């Protein structure tokens, strides 16, 4: 039965919302997309969304990736990169996607 499911099974759903973000005991990542209790590992994809969007997940996933990459660059090279973070924050606010406290707010 498992073999049949692997061969013929499929889904029409977008893979998302599987890595809870926040400080909750069940959360997987923090607001900086860092995996709790694991150094140097981040989850930067649709799995950190709190809920499936009512539209295609491509655009919000790209925004999460851009934001995560900017945060990672800032962590690796503190200093002038903050200007880039400010620029991307403005872009995400324009698109109504911003990281607030310990969850992604849509």
XYZ file of N, CA, C and O in Angstrom:
424
model
N 0.808 -1.186 0.000
C 0.000 0.000 0.000
C 0.861 1.264 0.000
O 0.570 2.204 -0.720
N 1.927 1.265 0.807
C 2.830 2.410 0.860
C 3.512 2.622 -0.491
O 3.666 3.758 -0.945
N 3.892 1.530 -1.131
C 4.511 1.626 -2.455
C 3.542 2.255 -3.456
O 3.925 3.110 -4.257
N 2.297 1.840 -3.417
C 1.278 2.396 -4.303
C 1.118 3.907 -4.058
O 1.058 4.704 -4.990
N 1.089 4.287 -2.801
C 0.949 5.704 -2.460
C 2.128 6.517 -2.966
O 1.967 7.621 -3.473
N 3.325 5.971 -2.842
C 4.512 6.673 -3.333
C 4.488 6.828 -4.845
O 4.874 7.850 -5.381
N 4.051 5.802 -5.525
C 4.030 5.820 -6.985
C 2.941 6.707 -7.565
O 3.161 7.442 -8.505
N 1.771 6.620 -7.005
C 0.617 7.273 -7.616
C 0.062 8.452 -6.806
O -0.812 9.162 -7.294
N 0.553 8.615 -5.612
C 0.042 9.694 -4.769
C 0.548 11.047 -5.229
O 1.588 11.176 -5.863
N -0.190 12.053 -4.921
C 0.186 13.418 -5.268
C -0.618 14.389 -4.435
O -1.483 14.000 -3.637
N -0.348 15.621 -4.627
C -1.091 16.641 -3.902
C -1.302 17.838 -4.802
O -0.519 18.091 -5.713
N -2.335 18.552 -4.536
C -2.590 19.790 -5.269
C -2.380 20.979 -4.339
O -2.695 22.097 -4.681
N -1.842 20.724 -3.154
C -1.632 21.764 -2.172
C -0.207 22.283 -2.229
O 0.721 21.567 -2.557
N -0.058 23.567 -1.896
C 1.271 24.159 -1.802
C 1.883 23.779 -0.456
O 1.234 23.917 0.579
N 3.094 23.310 -0.490
C 3.778 22.954 0.758
C 4.122 24.239 1.515
O 4.967 25.013 1.087
N 3.448 24.477 2.590
C 3.700 25.679 3.389
C 3.166 25.465 4.800
O 2.480 24.485 5.083
N 3.531 26.388 5.676
C 2.989 26.437 7.044
C 3.391 25.238 7.909
O 2.634 24.829 8.786
N 4.561 24.685 7.693
C 4.974 23.518 8.472
C 6.010 23.835 9.547
O 6.291 22.985 10.384
N 6.593 25.037 9.532
C 7.596 25.424 10.531
C 7.095 26.643 11.295
O 7.311 27.783 10.879
N 6.439 26.410 12.408
C 5.886 27.487 13.212
C 6.976 28.479 13.600
O 8.054 28.092 14.045
N 6.680 29.761 13.419
C 7.631 30.815 13.768
C 7.227 31.430 15.098
O 6.052 31.647 15.355
N 8.218 31.699 15.952
C 7.933 32.399 17.196
C 8.714 31.880 18.374
O 9.713 31.182 18.235
N 8.234 32.243 19.552
C 8.895 31.823 20.791
C 8.065 30.765 21.524
O 8.393 30.373 22.631
N 7.001 30.320 20.916
C 6.146 29.265 21.453
C 6.969 27.985 21.600
O 7.858 27.725 20.801
N 6.713 27.157 22.601
C 7.487 25.917 22.775
C 7.467 24.995 21.549
O 8.397 24.232 21.336
N 6.428 25.068 20.750
C 6.347 24.216 19.553
C 6.911 24.888 18.298
O 6.927 24.288 17.231
N 7.375 26.140 18.414
C 7.873 26.838 17.229
C 9.207 26.251 16.782
O 9.990 25.743 17.576
N 9.438 26.335 15.492
C 10.642 25.776 14.886
C 11.693 26.852 14.665
O 12.875 26.625 14.867
N 11.256 28.048 14.228
C 12.187 29.136 13.934
C 11.796 30.394 14.694
O 10.649 30.579 15.088
N 12.782 31.288 14.880
C 12.496 32.578 15.503
C 12.162 33.608 14.415
O 12.084 33.264 13.235
N 11.991 34.858 14.790
C 11.597 35.894 13.832
C 12.694 36.212 12.820
O 12.442 36.850 11.810
N 13.909 35.753 13.085
C 15.015 35.919 12.141
C 15.179 34.680 11.265
O 16.160 34.549 10.545
N 14.232 33.763 11.359
C 14.197 32.516 10.582
C 15.286 31.520 10.977
O 15.591 30.593 10.243
N 15.872 31.699 12.150
C 16.886 30.767 12.661
C 16.199 29.607 13.355
O 15.279 29.813 14.149
N 16.649 28.395 13.084
C 16.089 27.207 13.718
C 16.519 27.198 15.181
O 17.695 27.374 15.488
N 15.556 27.026 16.074
C 15.855 26.997 17.507
C 16.839 25.868 17.833
O 16.728 24.762 17.320
N 17.797 26.180 18.696
C 18.776 25.227 19.220
C 19.729 24.644 18.166
O 20.399 23.653 18.422
N 19.789 25.221 16.976
C 20.750 24.788 15.959
C 21.462 26.017 15.416
O 20.828 26.925 14.887
N 22.770 26.047 15.551
C 23.537 27.186 15.058
C 23.652 27.138 13.540
O 23.768 26.072 12.939
N 23.615 28.303 12.939
C 23.879 28.481 11.509
C 22.906 27.750 10.591
O 23.253 27.375 9.481
N 21.675 27.539 11.041
C 20.677 26.921 10.182
C 19.411 27.767 10.216
O 18.922 28.140 11.280
N 18.933 28.112 9.028
C 17.714 28.913 8.897
C 16.742 28.205 7.971
O 17.143 27.455 7.099
N 15.473 28.462 8.165
C 14.440 27.987 7.247
C 13.918 29.232 6.544
O 13.324 30.103 7.167
N 14.177 29.323 5.247
C 13.796 30.514 4.486
C 12.975 30.054 3.288
O 13.462 29.969 2.164
N 11.735 29.711 3.553
C 10.833 29.285 2.476
C 9.389 29.404 2.941
O 9.111 29.967 3.984
N 8.463 28.871 2.164
C 7.035 29.007 2.457
C 6.606 28.283 3.723
O 5.511 28.527 4.228
N 7.440 27.431 4.251
C 7.035 26.689 5.444
C 6.894 27.585 6.668
O 6.232 27.202 7.627
N 7.472 28.795 6.669
C 7.341 29.690 7.825
C 6.089 30.557 7.763
O 5.819 31.306 8.692
N 5.309 30.450 6.692
C 4.067 31.220 6.608
C 3.105 30.744 7.703
O 2.996 29.556 7.947
N 2.387 31.679 8.329
C 1.451 31.271 9.372
C 0.192 30.620 8.810
O -0.453 29.836 9.481
N -0.158 30.947 7.579
C -1.347 30.387 6.938
C -1.127 30.415 5.428
O -0.380 31.252 4.922
N -1.773 29.533 4.727
C -1.669 29.514 3.275
C -2.338 30.766 2.737
O -3.439 31.125 3.153
N -1.664 31.435 1.820
C -2.232 32.644 1.228
C -3.399 32.276 0.321
O -3.504 31.147 -0.150
N -4.261 33.221 0.071
C -5.416 32.963 -0.795
C -5.044 33.028 -2.270
O -5.874 32.754 -3.122
N -3.805 33.397 -2.557
C -3.316 33.447 -3.930
C -2.144 32.486 -4.066
O -1.816 31.762 -3.136
N -1.488 32.524 -5.198
C -0.313 31.691 -5.415
C 0.754 32.015 -4.371
O 0.922 33.166 -3.993
N 1.477 31.011 -3.916
C 2.481 31.214 -2.868
C 3.820 31.716 -3.401
O 4.728 31.986 -2.615
N 3.958 31.874 -4.714
C 5.239 32.257 -5.293
C 5.725 33.625 -4.797
O 6.849 33.747 -4.304
N 4.926 34.668 -4.922
C 5.354 36.014 -4.534
C 5.689 36.115 -3.047
O 6.759 36.624 -2.690
N 4.834 35.635 -2.130
C 5.211 35.717 -0.726
C 6.456 34.897 -0.390
O 7.256 35.289 0.457
N 6.649 33.784 -1.080
C 7.845 32.974 -0.838
C 9.092 33.715 -1.278
O 10.122 33.686 -0.587
N 9.016 34.404 -2.407
C 10.155 35.208 -2.873
C 10.448 36.314 -1.863
O 11.612 36.584 -1.545
N 9.415 36.946 -1.332
C 9.627 38.004 -0.344
C 10.250 37.460 0.934
O 11.131 38.086 1.518
N 9.812 36.307 1.378
C 10.411 35.678 2.558
C 11.883 35.379 2.293
O 12.745 35.618 3.138
N 12.179 34.871 1.102
C 13.569 34.550 0.741
C 14.431 35.804 0.709
O 15.559 35.811 1.215
N 13.925 36.878 0.121
C 14.683 38.134 0.071
C 14.936 38.671 1.472
O 16.033 39.109 1.801
N 13.914 38.653 2.280
C 14.032 39.139 3.660
C 15.012 38.271 4.452
O 15.869 38.778 5.165
N 14.898 36.959 4.318
C 15.799 36.051 5.018
C 17.239 36.216 4.581
O 18.153 36.209 5.407
N 17.450 36.395 3.280
C 18.808 36.598 2.770
C 19.396 37.897 3.301
O 20.570 37.950 3.690
N 18.589 38.948 3.344
C 19.066 40.227 3.877
C 19.412 40.104 5.356
O 20.431 40.628 5.806
N 18.582 39.402 6.116
C 18.867 39.203 7.544
C 20.136 38.378 7.741
O 20.925 38.635 8.643
N 20.338 37.389 6.891
C 21.523 36.553 6.998
C 22.778 37.361 6.668
O 23.800 37.235 7.336
N 22.701 38.206 5.638
C 23.850 39.065 5.304
C 24.160 40.012 6.453
O 25.322 40.249 6.775
N 23.116 40.566 7.078
C 23.324 41.472 8.201
C 23.985 40.745 9.363
O 24.881 41.286 10.011
N 23.564 39.520 9.633
C 24.167 38.744 10.723
C 25.630 38.432 10.437
O 26.460 38.443 11.338
N 25.956 38.182 9.164
C 27.333 37.842 8.796
C 28.231 39.069 8.739
O 29.419 38.983 9.029
N 27.669 40.202 8.354
C 28.450 41.433 8.178
C 27.693 42.612 8.772
O 27.092 43.396 8.044
N 27.708 42.767 10.093
C 26.977 43.873 10.709
C 27.550 45.217 10.262
O 28.732 45.328 9.979
N 26.697 46.197 10.191
C 27.150 47.538 9.811
C 26.307 48.126 8.704
O 25.093 48.188 8.811
N 26.957 48.562 7.596
C 26.236 49.252 6.522
C 25.106 48.443 5.895
O 24.242 48.994 5.251
N 25.097 47.135 6.098
C 24.035 46.306 5.516
C 22.670 46.683 6.072
O 21.653 46.371 5.476
N 22.641 47.400 7.227
C 21.358 47.799 7.798
C 20.574 48.678 6.835
O 19.355 48.647 6.823
N 21.269 49.452 5.995
C 20.574 50.267 5.003
C 19.812 49.376 4.037
O 18.707 49.703 3.621
N 20.403 48.242 3.664
C 19.721 47.315 2.772
C 18.501 46.716 3.461
O 17.449 46.567 2.849
N 18.617 46.399 4.738
C 17.486 45.870 5.491
C 16.362 46.897 5.500
O 15.210 46.574 5.269
N 16.689 48.157 5.749
C 15.672 49.198 5.750
C 14.984 49.288 4.392
O 13.776 49.452 4.304
N 15.750 49.164 3.313
C 15.178 49.221 1.971
C 14.240 48.045 1.740
O 13.143 48.206 1.226
N 14.657 46.843 2.144
C 13.799 45.684 1.939
C 12.581 45.743 2.850
O 11.503 45.330 2.458
N 12.729 46.294 4.069
C 11.571 46.450 4.943
C 10.519 47.332 4.286
O 9.334 47.043 4.339
N 10.962 48.422 3.656
C 10.021 49.309 2.972
C 9.334 48.577 1.829
O 8.131 48.723 1.615
N 10.077 47.770 1.101
C 9.507 47.003 -0.004
C 8.448 46.036 0.506
O 7.355 45.955 -0.044
N 8.746 45.329 1.594
C 7.793 44.357 2.117
C 6.570 45.032 2.715
O 5.468 44.527 2.612
N 6.776 46.202 3.319
C 5.639 46.934 3.845
C 4.737 47.349 2.688
O 3.513 47.253 2.769
N 5.351 47.768 1.586
C 4.589 48.135 0.405
C 3.747 46.958 -0.078
O 2.608 47.116 -0.483
N 4.298 45.762 -0.003
C 3.583 44.571 -0.436
C 2.763 43.931 0.686
O 2.254 42.846 0.546
N 2.680 44.608 1.814
C 1.892 44.169 2.961
C 2.401 42.893 3.610
O 1.655 42.158 4.234
N 3.676 42.625 3.478
C 4.281 41.486 4.157
C 5.432 42.026 4.999
O 6.396 42.544 4.463
N 5.330 41.919 6.307
C 6.416 42.360 7.176
C 6.591 41.381 8.315
O 5.652 40.721 8.737
N 7.814 41.273 8.799
C 8.068 40.475 9.984
C 7.803 41.362 11.190
O 8.376 42.425 11.315
N 6.908 40.944 12.039
C 6.583 41.685 13.244
C 6.768 40.754 14.431
O 6.311 39.631 14.407
N 7.404 41.254 15.436
C 7.703 40.508 16.660
C 8.150 39.094 16.340
O 9.203 38.885 15.794
N 7.358 38.097 16.629
C 7.819 36.728 16.414
C 6.908 35.964 15.466
O 6.754 34.768 15.562
N 6.306 36.654 14.509
C 5.523 35.945 13.502
C 5.458 36.776 12.223
O 5.662 37.980 12.259
N 5.190 36.148 11.139
C 5.029 36.836 9.876
C 3.603 37.338 9.790
O 2.672 36.562 9.908
N 3.441 38.629 9.630
C 2.111 39.213 9.581
C 1.740 39.505 8.136
O 2.514 40.094 7.407
N 0.559 39.079 7.746
C 0.105 39.310 6.378
C -1.067 40.274 6.414
O -1.974 40.115 7.156
